Coordinates of C-alpha atoms in Angstrom, one line a residue:
M1 CA 0.0 0.0 0.0
S2 CA 2.8 2.3 0.8
R3 CA 4.3 1.7 -2.6
L4 CA 1.0 2.4 -4.2
F5 CA 0.5 5.7 -2.3
G6 CA 4.2 6.6 -2.8
R7 CA 4.1 6.2 -6.5
R8 CA 0.9 8.1 -6.6
A9 CA 2.3 11.0 -4.6
A10 CA 5.3 11.3 -6.9
T11 CA 3.1 11.9 -9.8
E12 CA 0.8 14.4 -8.2
P13 CA 1.5 18.2 -9.0
D14 CA 2.9 20.4 -6.4
A15 CA 0.4 21.5 -3.8
T16 CA 1.4 25.1 -4.5
E17 CA 0.5 24.8 -8.1
V18 CA -3.2 25.6 -8.7
T19 CA -4.6 23.9 -11.7
D20 CA -8.0 22.7 -13.0
L21 CA -7.2 19.2 -11.7
D22 CA -7.3 20.4 -8.1
A23 CA -11.0 20.9 -8.4
V24 CA -11.8 17.3 -9.4
A25 CA -9.1 15.2 -7.7
P26 CA -10.5 12.6 -5.1
P27 CA -9.5 13.0 -1.5
T28 CA -6.7 10.8 -0.3
R29 CA -7.9 7.5 1.4
S30 CA -6.4 5.8 4.4
G31 CA -5.6 1.9 4.7
S32 CA -8.6 1.3 7.0
Q33 CA -10.9 2.9 4.6
G34 CA -9.7 0.4 1.8
W35 CA -10.5 -2.6 4.0
R36 CA -13.8 -1.2 4.9
R37 CA -14.7 -0.7 1.3
L38 CA -13.6 -4.4 0.6
F39 CA -15.9 -5.7 3.3
V40 CA -18.9 -3.5 2.5
G41 CA -18.8 -4.1 -1.2
N42 CA -18.8 -7.9 -0.8
R43 CA -21.1 -8.4 2.2
V44 CA -23.2 -11.2 0.8
I45 CA -20.1 -13.3 0.0
W46 CA -18.7 -12.8 3.5
V47 CA -22.1 -13.8 5.1
M48 CA -22.3 -17.0 3.1
A49 CA -18.7 -17.9 3.9
T50 CA -19.4 -17.3 7.6
V51 CA -22.5 -19.5 7.6
A52 CA -20.7 -22.3 5.8
I53 CA -17.9 -22.3 8.4
V54 CA -20.4 -22.4 11.3
A55 CA -22.3 -25.3 9.7
L56 CA -19.1 -27.2 9.2
V57 CA -18.1 -26.8 12.7
A58 CA -21.6 -27.7 14.0
G59 CA -21.6 -30.9 11.8
L60 CA -18.3 -32.0 13.1
G61 CA -19.5 -31.5 16.6
L62 CA -22.8 -33.4 16.2
G63 CA -21.1 -36.2 14.3
Q64 CA -19.3 -37.0 17.5
L65 CA -22.6 -37.2 19.4
I66 CA -25.0 -39.0 17.1
V67 CA -24.8 -42.8 16.6
S68 CA -26.7 -44.8 13.8
P69 CA -29.1 -47.6 14.8
G70 CA -26.8 -50.1 13.0
Q71 CA -23.7 -48.9 14.9
A72 CA -25.7 -48.7 18.1
A73 CA -26.8 -52.4 17.6
A74 CA -23.2 -53.4 16.7
D75 CA -21.9 -51.6 19.8
A76 CA -24.6 -53.0 22.1
D77 CA -24.0 -56.1 24.2
A78 CA -25.8 -59.3 23.2
P79 CA -29.2 -59.7 24.9
A80 CA -29.6 -62.4 27.5
G81 CA -30.9 -65.7 26.2
G82 CA -34.6 -66.6 26.7
L83 CA -37.5 -68.8 25.5
I84 CA -39.9 -67.9 22.7
T85 CA -43.3 -69.2 23.6
V86 CA -46.8 -69.2 22.1
P87 CA -50.1 -70.2 23.7
I88 CA -51.9 -73.4 22.7
E89 CA -55.0 -72.4 20.6
N90 CA -58.4 -73.9 20.3
R91 CA -59.2 -73.8 16.6
Q92 CA -60.6 -75.7 13.6
L93 CA -58.1 -76.9 11.1
A94 CA -58.8 -77.6 7.4
N95 CA -56.8 -78.6 4.4
D96 CA -57.8 -77.1 1.0
V97 CA -56.9 -77.6 -2.6
T98 CA -57.0 -74.2 -4.3
M99 CA -57.0 -73.5 -8.0
R100 CA -58.2 -71.1 -10.6
G101 CA -61.0 -72.0 -13.0
D102 CA -62.6 -70.6 -16.2
A103 CA -66.3 -70.1 -16.1
T104 CA -67.8 -71.2 -19.4
Y105 CA -70.6 -73.1 -21.0
A106 CA -69.0 -76.5 -21.7
D107 CA -68.9 -78.6 -24.8
S108 CA -69.5 -76.0 -27.4
V109 CA -70.2 -77.8 -30.7
E110 CA -71.4 -76.9 -34.2
V111 CA -74.8 -78.3 -35.2
S112 CA -75.4 -79.6 -38.7
I113 CA -78.7 -81.0 -40.2
E114 CA -78.9 -84.0 -42.5
T115 CA -80.4 -82.8 -45.8
G116 CA -79.2 -85.4 -48.2
E117 CA -82.6 -87.1 -48.6
L118 CA -84.6 -84.0 -49.3
A119 CA -86.0 -83.8 -52.8
G120 CA -85.6 -80.0 -53.1
A121 CA -83.5 -77.3 -51.6
P122 CA -83.3 -77.4 -47.7
I123 CA -85.0 -74.1 -46.9
V124 CA -85.5 -73.0 -43.3
T125 CA -89.2 -72.3 -43.0
G126 CA -89.5 -71.6 -39.3
Q127 CA -88.8 -72.5 -35.7
V128 CA -85.5 -70.5 -35.7
P129 CA -84.3 -70.3 -32.1
E130 CA -82.9 -67.3 -30.4
V131 CA -79.4 -67.1 -28.8
A132 CA -79.6 -68.4 -25.2
A133 CA -82.6 -70.6 -26.1
I134 CA -82.5 -74.0 -24.3
F135 CA -82.9 -77.3 -26.1
D136 CA -84.2 -80.2 -24.2
T137 CA -85.6 -83.6 -25.2
A138 CA -88.3 -83.3 -27.9
S139 CA -87.4 -79.6 -28.5
I140 CA -87.6 -78.3 -32.1
A141 CA -84.2 -77.1 -33.4
L142 CA -85.5 -75.8 -36.7
E143 CA -88.2 -76.2 -39.3
V144 CA -86.9 -77.2 -42.7
T145 CA -89.2 -77.4 -45.7
G146 CA -92.2 -77.4 -43.4
R147 CA -91.0 -80.3 -41.4
P148 CA -89.5 -80.3 -37.8
V149 CA -86.0 -81.2 -36.7
I150 CA -86.6 -82.9 -33.4
V151 CA -83.9 -82.8 -30.7
L152 CA -83.3 -86.1 -28.8
P153 CA -80.4 -87.2 -26.5
G154 CA -77.6 -89.1 -28.1
D155 CA -74.1 -88.9 -29.5
L156 CA -74.3 -91.1 -32.6
P157 CA -74.8 -88.9 -35.7
V158 CA -77.8 -89.5 -38.0
Y159 CA -76.8 -91.5 -41.1
R160 CA -80.1 -93.1 -42.4
T161 CA -83.8 -93.1 -42.3
L162 CA -85.3 -95.5 -39.8
R163 CA -88.2 -97.7 -40.8
V164 CA -89.9 -100.9 -39.6
G165 CA -87.6 -103.8 -40.1
V166 CA -84.2 -102.0 -39.9
S167 CA -81.9 -102.7 -36.9
G168 CA -78.7 -101.3 -35.5
P169 CA -77.2 -99.0 -32.9
D170 CA -79.0 -95.9 -34.3
V171 CA -82.3 -97.7 -33.7
L172 CA -81.3 -98.4 -30.2
Q173 CA -80.3 -94.8 -29.6
F174 CA -83.6 -93.6 -31.1
K175 CA -85.6 -95.9 -28.8
Q176 CA -83.7 -94.7 -25.8
G177 CA -84.4 -91.1 -26.9
L178 CA -88.1 -91.8 -27.2
N179 CA -88.0 -93.3 -23.7
A180 CA -86.3 -90.1 -22.4
A181 CA -89.3 -88.2 -24.0
G182 CA -91.7 -90.3 -22.0
I183 CA -92.8 -92.4 -25.0
D184 CA -93.0 -96.2 -25.0
A185 CA -90.8 -97.4 -27.8
G186 CA -90.8 -101.1 -26.9
A187 CA -88.0 -103.2 -25.6
L188 CA -85.0 -100.8 -24.9
D189 CA -82.5 -103.7 -25.2
S190 CA -83.7 -104.5 -28.8
D191 CA -82.1 -102.7 -31.7
V192 CA -85.0 -103.5 -34.1
F193 CA -87.4 -100.9 -35.4
D194 CA -90.7 -102.7 -35.1
A195 CA -94.4 -101.8 -35.1
Q196 CA -94.2 -100.6 -31.5
T197 CA -91.4 -98.2 -32.5
A198 CA -93.4 -96.9 -35.4
K199 CA -96.3 -96.3 -33.1
A200 CA -93.9 -94.4 -30.8
V201 CA -92.9 -92.3 -33.8
T202 CA -96.5 -91.2 -34.2
A203 CA -96.6 -90.3 -30.6
L204 CA -93.4 -88.3 -30.8
Y205 CA -94.7 -86.2 -33.7
A206 CA -98.0 -85.7 -31.9
K207 CA -96.0 -84.4 -28.9
V208 CA -94.2 -81.7 -31.0
G209 CA -97.3 -80.8 -33.0
Y210 CA -96.5 -82.2 -36.5
P211 CA -98.1 -85.1 -38.5
A212 CA -95.9 -88.2 -38.5
P213 CA -94.3 -89.1 -41.8
T214 CA -96.0 -92.0 -43.7
G215 CA -95.9 -93.4 -47.2
G216 CA -98.9 -91.5 -48.5
G217 CA -101.4 -92.6 -51.2
D218 CA -99.1 -95.0 -53.0
V219 CA -98.5 -97.0 -49.9
A220 CA -102.3 -97.2 -49.2
T221 CA -102.8 -98.6 -52.8
A222 CA -100.1 -101.1 -52.2
V223 CA -101.7 -102.3 -49.0
S224 CA -105.1 -102.7 -50.8
G225 CA -103.5 -104.8 -53.6
A226 CA -101.6 -107.0 -51.1
E227 CA -104.8 -107.6 -49.1
A228 CA -106.6 -108.7 -52.4
G229 CA -103.7 -111.0 -53.1
V230 CA -104.0 -112.7 -49.7
T231 CA -107.7 -113.2 -50.3
S232 CA -107.1 -114.9 -53.7
A233 CA -104.4 -117.1 -52.3
Q234 CA -106.5 -118.2 -49.4
A235 CA -109.3 -119.2 -51.8
S236 CA -106.9 -121.3 -53.8
V237 CA -105.8 -123.1 -50.6
D238 CA -109.4 -123.8 -49.7
S239 CA -110.2 -125.3 -53.1
A240 CA -107.1 -127.5 -53.1
N241 CA -107.9 -128.7 -49.6
G242 CA -111.5 -129.6 -50.7
A243 CA -110.2 -131.7 -53.6
L244 CA -107.8 -133.5 -51.4
T245 CA -110.5 -134.2 -48.9
T246 CA -112.7 -135.7 -51.6
V247 CA -110.0 -138.0 -52.8
Q248 CA -109.0 -139.0 -49.4
G249 CA -112.6 -139.6 -48.3
A250 CA -113.8 -143.1 -47.0
A251 CA -115.9 -145.5 -49.2
S252 CA -119.6 -145.2 -49.1
N253 CA -121.8 -147.5 -47.1
V254 CA -123.3 -149.0 -50.3
D255 CA -119.8 -150.0 -51.5
V256 CA -119.0 -151.5 -48.2
V257 CA -122.2 -153.6 -48.1
E258 CA -122.0 -154.5 -51.7
Q259 CA -118.4 -155.7 -51.5
G260 CA -119.2 -157.5 -48.2
N261 CA -122.1 -159.3 -49.8
L262 CA -120.0 -160.5 -52.7
V263 CA -117.4 -161.9 -50.3
R264 CA -120.0 -163.7 -48.2
S265 CA -121.7 -165.2 -51.3
A266 CA -118.5 -166.6 -52.5
E267 CA -117.8 -168.1 -49.1
R268 CA -121.3 -169.8 -49.1
A269 CA -120.6 -171.3 -52.5
L270 CA -117.3 -172.7 -51.3
A271 CA -118.9 -174.2 -48.3
L272 CA -121.6 -176.0 -50.5
A273 CA -118.9 -177.2 -52.9
R274 CA -117.0 -178.7 -50.1
T275 CA -120.1 -180.6 -48.9
E276 CA -121.6 -181.8 -52.2
G277 CA -119.2 -180.9 -55.0
T278 CA -116.4 -182.4 -56.7
S279 CA -112.8 -181.4 -56.2
N280 CA -112.9 -179.2 -59.2
E281 CA -116.0 -177.4 -58.0
I282 CA -114.3 -176.9 -54.6
A283 CA -111.2 -175.4 -56.3
D284 CA -113.4 -173.1 -58.4
A285 CA -115.3 -172.0 -55.2
E286 CA -112.1 -171.2 -53.4
E287 CA -110.8 -169.1 -56.3
S288 CA -114.1 -167.2 -56.3
V289 CA -113.7 -166.3 -52.6
T290 CA -110.1 -165.1 -53.2
L291 CA -111.3 -162.9 -56.1
A292 CA -114.2 -161.4 -54.0
V293 CA -111.9 -160.6 -51.1
A294 CA -109.4 -158.9 -53.5
R295 CA -112.2 -156.9 -55.2
Q296 CA -113.4 -155.8 -51.8
A297 CA -110.0 -154.6 -50.7
Q298 CA -109.5 -152.7 -53.9
A299 CA -112.9 -151.1 -53.7
L300 CA -112.5 -150.0 -50.1
A301 CA -108.8 -149.0 -50.4
P302 CA -107.9 -145.1 -50.2
R303 CA -107.5 -143.4 -53.6
D304 CA -104.2 -141.8 -54.8
A305 CA -104.2 -138.1 -53.6
S306 CA -100.6 -137.1 -54.6
A307 CA -101.8 -134.6 -57.2
E308 CA -104.3 -133.0 -54.8
K309 CA -101.6 -132.8 -52.1
A310 CA -99.2 -131.0 -54.4
A311 CA -102.0 -128.6 -55.3
V312 CA -102.5 -127.8 -51.6
T313 CA -98.8 -127.3 -51.0
A314 CA -98.5 -124.8 -53.9
A315 CA -101.6 -122.9 -52.8
K316 CA -100.3 -122.6 -49.2
A317 CA -96.9 -121.3 -50.5
E318 CA -98.7 -118.6 -52.6
L319 CA -100.7 -117.6 -49.5
T320 CA -97.5 -117.2 -47.5
R321 CA -96.0 -115.0 -50.1
A322 CA -99.2 -112.9 -50.3
N323 CA -99.1 -112.5 -46.5
E324 CA -95.5 -111.3 -46.6
T325 CA -96.4 -108.8 -49.3
L326 CA -99.2 -107.6 -47.2
S327 CA -97.0 -107.3 -44.1
D328 CA -94.4 -105.3 -46.1
A329 CA -97.1 -103.1 -47.4
R330 CA -98.6 -102.5 -44.0
D331 CA -95.1 -101.8 -42.6
G332 CA -94.5 -99.3 -45.3
A333 CA -97.7 -97.5 -44.3
L334 CA -96.5 -97.2 -40.7
A335 CA -94.8 -94.1 -39.4
Y336 CA -91.0 -93.8 -39.9
L337 CA -88.2 -91.4 -38.9
P338 CA -86.6 -89.5 -41.8
A339 CA -82.9 -88.8 -41.4
G340 CA -83.4 -85.1 -41.7
E341 CA -86.0 -84.8 -39.0
V342 CA -84.0 -85.7 -35.9
L343 CA -81.0 -84.1 -34.2
Y344 CA -79.1 -86.0 -31.6
L345 CA -77.2 -83.9 -29.0
P346 CA -75.3 -85.3 -26.0
G347 CA -75.7 -83.8 -22.5
L348 CA -79.1 -82.3 -22.8
P349 CA -80.2 -79.6 -22.0
R350 CA -78.2 -77.5 -24.4
R351 CA -77.9 -73.7 -24.8
V352 CA -77.9 -72.0 -28.2
D353 CA -74.8 -69.8 -28.5
E354 CA -74.9 -68.8 -32.1
I355 CA -77.3 -69.0 -35.1
S356 CA -76.0 -69.3 -38.6
V357 CA -79.3 -69.4 -40.5
K358 CA -82.5 -67.4 -40.7
R359 CA -86.0 -68.0 -41.9
G360 CA -86.0 -68.3 -45.7
S361 CA -82.3 -69.1 -46.0
S362 CA -81.0 -72.3 -47.6
I363 CA -78.9 -74.7 -45.4
T364 CA -75.4 -74.9 -46.8
G365 CA -73.4 -75.8 -43.7
P366 CA -73.6 -75.8 -39.9
V367 CA -76.8 -74.1 -38.7
M368 CA -75.9 -73.1 -35.2
R369 CA -73.5 -73.6 -32.3
V370 CA -74.7 -75.0 -29.0
S371 CA -73.0 -75.6 -25.6
G372 CA -74.0 -77.0 -22.3
A373 CA -77.0 -75.2 -20.8
T374 CA -75.4 -74.9 -17.4
L375 CA -72.3 -72.9 -16.4
V376 CA -69.3 -75.0 -15.5
I377 CA -66.0 -74.0 -13.9
S378 CA -63.0 -75.7 -15.5
G379 CA -59.9 -75.8 -13.4
S380 CA -56.5 -77.6 -13.7
A381 CA -54.8 -79.5 -10.9
T382 CA -51.6 -81.4 -10.4
A383 CA -51.7 -85.2 -10.1
S384 CA -51.0 -85.0 -6.3
D385 CA -53.9 -82.5 -5.8
A386 CA -56.2 -84.5 -8.1
A387 CA -55.7 -87.6 -6.0
L388 CA -57.4 -85.7 -3.1
L389 CA -60.4 -84.8 -5.2
E390 CA -63.6 -86.9 -5.7
V391 CA -66.6 -86.5 -8.0
G392 CA -69.5 -85.2 -5.9
A393 CA -67.2 -83.5 -3.3
P394 CA -68.2 -79.9 -2.4
A395 CA -66.2 -76.8 -3.4
I396 CA -66.4 -73.1 -2.8
L397 CA -66.3 -70.5 -5.6
A398 CA -65.0 -67.0 -5.0
M399 CA -67.8 -65.1 -6.9
P400 CA -67.9 -61.4 -7.3
D401 CA -70.8 -61.1 -4.8
G402 CA -69.3 -63.6 -2.3
D403 CA -68.6 -67.3 -1.9
Q404 CA -70.8 -69.7 -3.8
P405 CA -71.1 -73.5 -3.2
A406 CA -70.3 -75.9 -6.1
T407 CA -69.8 -79.6 -6.7
I408 CA -67.0 -81.5 -8.4
T409 CA -68.5 -83.2 -11.5
S410 CA -65.4 -84.5 -13.2
V411 CA -61.7 -85.2 -12.5
L412 CA -60.0 -86.5 -15.7
P413 CA -56.5 -86.4 -17.1
T414 CA -55.9 -83.4 -19.4
E415 CA -55.9 -84.5 -23.0
P416 CA -52.7 -83.3 -24.7
A417 CA -52.9 -81.3 -27.9
T418 CA -52.0 -83.1 -31.1
G419 CA -48.2 -83.8 -31.3
E420 CA -47.7 -82.9 -27.6
T421 CA -46.9 -85.2 -24.7
A422 CA -49.2 -85.6 -21.7
S423 CA -48.7 -82.9 -19.1
G424 CA -49.6 -85.1 -16.1
R425 CA -52.2 -82.5 -15.0
F426 CA -55.9 -83.1 -14.5
T427 CA -58.9 -81.1 -15.7
V428 CA -61.4 -80.6 -12.9
L429 CA -65.0 -79.5 -13.6
F430 CA -67.2 -77.8 -11.0
A431 CA -71.0 -77.2 -11.2
P432 CA -72.1 -74.1 -9.3
D433 CA -75.2 -74.5 -7.2
A434 CA -78.3 -72.5 -8.4
L435 CA -76.7 -69.4 -9.8
T436 CA -79.0 -66.4 -10.6
D437 CA -79.0 -64.9 -14.1
E438 CA -77.1 -61.9 -12.7
Q439 CA -74.4 -64.1 -11.2
I440 CA -74.1 -66.1 -14.5
Q441 CA -73.7 -62.9 -16.5
A442 CA -71.1 -61.5 -14.0
V443 CA -68.9 -64.6 -13.9
Q444 CA -69.3 -66.0 -17.5
G445 CA -66.0 -65.9 -19.3
S446 CA -64.0 -64.9 -16.2
N447 CA -61.4 -66.8 -14.1
V448 CA -62.5 -67.5 -10.6
R449 CA -60.7 -68.9 -7.5
V450 CA -62.0 -72.3 -6.4
R451 CA -61.3 -73.8 -3.0
V452 CA -61.9 -77.5 -2.3
P453 CA -61.9 -78.6 1.4
V454 CA -60.2 -82.0 1.4
S455 CA -59.9 -82.7 5.1
S456 CA -60.8 -80.9 8.4
T457 CA -61.2 -81.4 12.1
E458 CA -64.6 -81.9 13.5
G459 CA -64.9 -78.6 15.3
D460 CA -62.2 -76.8 17.4
V461 CA -59.2 -78.8 18.6
L462 CA -56.0 -78.0 20.5
A463 CA -53.5 -76.7 18.0
V464 CA -49.9 -75.4 18.1
P465 CA -47.5 -74.1 15.4
L466 CA -45.6 -76.9 13.7
A467 CA -42.4 -75.3 15.1
A468 CA -43.5 -76.4 18.6
L469 CA -43.2 -80.1 17.8
T470 CA -40.0 -82.0 18.5
A471 CA -39.3 -85.7 18.2
G472 CA -38.3 -87.9 21.1
P473 CA -35.7 -90.7 21.1
G474 CA -38.3 -93.2 20.2
G475 CA -39.8 -91.1 17.4
E476 CA -42.7 -89.9 19.5
S477 CA -44.0 -86.3 19.1
R478 CA -43.4 -83.9 22.0
V479 CA -43.9 -80.2 22.9
E480 CA -41.9 -78.3 25.4
F481 CA -44.3 -76.9 28.0
A482 CA -43.3 -73.7 29.8
P483 CA -45.6 -73.4 32.9
G484 CA -46.4 -69.7 33.3
G485 CA -43.7 -68.8 30.8
S486 CA -40.9 -69.8 33.2
A487 CA -37.5 -71.0 32.1
D488 CA -38.2 -74.4 33.7
T489 CA -39.9 -76.3 31.0
V490 CA -41.3 -79.8 30.7
L491 CA -41.4 -82.1 27.7
V492 CA -44.9 -83.4 27.2
E493 CA -45.6 -86.3 24.8
V494 CA -48.5 -85.6 22.4
T495 CA -50.3 -87.4 19.7
T496 CA -50.8 -85.4 16.5
G497 CA -53.7 -85.0 14.2
L498 CA -54.4 -82.9 11.1
A499 CA -51.8 -80.4 10.1
A500 CA -52.9 -77.4 8.2
E501 CA -52.3 -73.6 7.9
G502 CA -49.0 -73.9 9.7
F503 CA -50.6 -75.5 12.8
V504 CA -51.0 -79.1 13.9
E505 CA -53.7 -80.7 16.1
I506 CA -52.3 -82.2 19.4
T507 CA -53.5 -84.1 22.3
A508 CA -51.3 -84.6 25.4
V509 CA -50.9 -88.3 26.2
D510 CA -51.3 -87.5 29.9
G511 CA -54.0 -84.9 29.3
S512 CA -52.0 -82.2 30.9
L513 CA -52.2 -79.5 28.2
G514 CA -55.0 -77.1 27.6
V515 CA -55.9 -73.9 25.8
G516 CA -53.6 -71.0 26.7
D517 CA -50.7 -73.2 28.0
L518 CA -47.4 -71.9 26.7
V519 CA -45.2 -74.1 24.5
V520 CA -41.7 -73.3 23.3
V521 CA -41.2 -72.6 19.6
G522 CA -37.7 -71.2 19.8
R523 CA -34.9 -69.7 21.9

């Protein structure tokens, strides 16, 4: 500073010299004024520096006083050892199998109608169902060309028209379907379509409000002609039998008397010749007797009826053929089941999911899609879980509006997709109990939680955590009883029951344990 001011003084003009610069020259400043100007001009910087220094000092001081929880725990002495005890509880234990299940209408299938035997185009003329309609036994699926397509239970597809005289598994299925509709179709163990089955067909069509299919006028004419043929054949048989009877008839009384008289007359002549006649006369008389006897035998012998018998046989054969023709004609006049007028669906009732035709349209493919009429829950379980499940066992569905009871209806191995190996899992189907329409709409197509109780105690039992059990030297189960929570414990042998939810049912062998008693689970 002195150098600065010294240099400055050397350049200033002499004080005795008065110039214009004297009027504007600044006053001379001292050293203290320079430091003051430095502090005043940079006050904010100095304040911030001061605060920073104070904070640094304070932080260092507090750092010596504050200890973190981790450091405090590390510096602390180890706690004194003790028992961890829990009270014995009185509770009900239950084991459950839990899975997720999809809520759907099961067995969705496309429905086709057999139209190959129709003379014209298969036009839908009525009875078109709406979506969500329910098909049951003897329902009408559609009306095609004015004729009904009747729904019956069964899984064998239609492949022919059924008439009197045909037999096979389709006939047996039809008769069983008629029986399901409450109609007597005859013997259910017979696969023959007989007159009783035809009568049942008439009853089935009457039930659905349509006339039963028959042969029409041509069949009636055939029946009349066959009946006339039987009448004619029967007349021929009667005539042949009459001729045979005439031929085979016994000789008349006149012939019998006449022939008898001739024989006796010859015998009298022989007797007279033997008394009075010569040997020649006796011989002639004997020959006359022989001849009379022969003539009698010939006259009274039965006549040859072979021709008449043949005529009777032929007439009877013709009558048999006439009767068969009449039977066939009458069978043809009986009701039958056209292939295109029945639809077999397994697992009735069924729900209509989709309609592919409308009234007036021609059938060119599947006409609709149907599924099971009742909602089912389809879940998947491991083999070990499936082994605990039984058909008919109860289950609980976690519905949006609360738990809903259900029943297991099927437990079957899951079928692998084509080309894949078996997964070893099982498909489990559940039937909910009496769902409302609102519940069905809320849950359909969703995935729900299903709980199946597989074992439980009958009411409340004494239970402790599994950690409380220990094994004795002989393999017996024990718990460590701490009376009043004291350190002096007693090992009590127990028998165990159901284990579930992390607890196990116990019973003290000596009966010394009860609810609230403390048992050791750790130290």
